[in-house]
Amino acid sequence: MTVTTSEKPITRQEKWGKAHPQERWAHMALRSAVRRGLIVKGPCEACGSDKSEAHHPDYSRPMHVNWLCRPCHKAEHRRLRKEGV
């Protein structure tokens, strides 16, 4: 007998969220603060681009972020990986 389930497969983002609860909490807390107007999204701190996203240097401080555009954010993560941080 074949059992079928109506459950959808787990997405990559859901899998990451389950594996990184503190990081997910920090992202959700910041997103809420931005939506409510408590935090104002700024331009990229590296190149000045208006299209920026948050980079958390320390996930235990969810409202302390650096605003970086996508290319600068990826470059920052490459730099951190290279340094072993």
Coordinates of C-alpha atoms in Angstrom, one line a residue:
M1 CA 0.0 0.0 0.0
T2 CA 1.4 3.4 -1.0
V3 CA 1.1 6.3 1.5
T4 CA 0.8 9.7 0.1
T5 CA 1.4 12.9 2.1
S6 CA 0.1 16.3 1.3
E7 CA 3.2 17.9 2.9
K8 CA 5.3 20.1 0.7
P9 CA 9.0 19.6 0.6
I10 CA 11.2 21.6 2.9
T11 CA 12.8 24.6 1.2
R12 CA 16.4 25.5 1.4
Q13 CA 15.5 28.6 3.5
E14 CA 13.4 26.5 5.9
K15 CA 16.2 24.0 6.3
W16 CA 18.7 26.8 7.0
G17 CA 16.3 28.4 9.6
K18 CA 16.0 25.2 11.5
A19 CA 19.8 24.7 11.5
H20 CA 20.4 28.4 12.6
P21 CA 17.7 29.5 15.1
Q22 CA 19.6 32.5 16.5
E23 CA 20.4 33.9 13.1
R24 CA 16.8 33.4 12.0
W25 CA 15.6 35.2 15.1
A26 CA 18.0 38.1 14.4
H27 CA 16.8 38.4 10.8
M28 CA 13.1 38.3 11.8
A29 CA 13.6 40.8 14.7
L30 CA 15.4 43.3 12.3
R31 CA 12.8 42.8 9.6
S32 CA 10.1 43.6 12.1
A33 CA 11.9 46.7 13.3
V34 CA 12.4 48.0 9.8
R35 CA 8.8 47.3 8.9
R36 CA 7.6 49.2 12.0
G37 CA 9.9 52.2 11.3
L38 CA 12.1 51.6 14.3
I39 CA 15.2 51.0 12.2
V40 CA 15.9 53.0 9.0
K41 CA 17.5 51.1 6.1
G42 CA 20.6 53.0 5.0
P43 CA 22.7 53.0 1.8
C44 CA 25.6 50.5 1.4
E45 CA 28.4 51.5 3.8
A46 CA 31.1 50.3 1.4
C47 CA 30.0 51.8 -2.0
G48 CA 26.9 54.0 -1.3
S49 CA 24.4 52.0 -3.3
D50 CA 20.8 52.6 -2.4
K51 CA 20.0 48.9 -2.7
S52 CA 21.3 47.6 0.6
E53 CA 20.7 44.6 2.9
A54 CA 21.6 44.0 6.5
H55 CA 24.8 42.3 7.5
H56 CA 24.9 41.1 11.2
P57 CA 28.4 41.1 12.5
D58 CA 27.0 39.7 15.8
Y59 CA 23.7 37.8 15.8
S60 CA 23.3 38.3 19.5
R61 CA 22.8 42.0 18.7
P62 CA 20.1 41.9 16.0
M63 CA 19.6 45.6 15.6
H64 CA 23.3 46.3 15.2
V65 CA 23.9 45.8 11.5
N66 CA 26.0 47.1 8.6
W67 CA 24.1 48.0 5.5
L68 CA 25.7 46.6 2.4
C69 CA 24.6 46.1 -1.2
R70 CA 24.5 42.5 -2.3
P71 CA 28.0 42.5 -4.0
C72 CA 29.6 44.2 -1.0
H73 CA 27.8 41.8 1.4
K74 CA 29.1 38.8 -0.5
A75 CA 32.6 40.2 -0.5
E76 CA 32.4 40.7 3.3
H77 CA 31.4 37.1 3.8
R78 CA 34.3 36.0 1.5
R79 CA 36.6 38.1 3.6
L80 CA 35.3 36.7 6.8
R81 CA 35.7 33.1 5.5
K82 CA 39.2 33.8 4.4
E83 CA 40.1 35.1 7.9
G84 CA 38.4 32.1 9.5
V85 CA 35.8 34.1 11.4

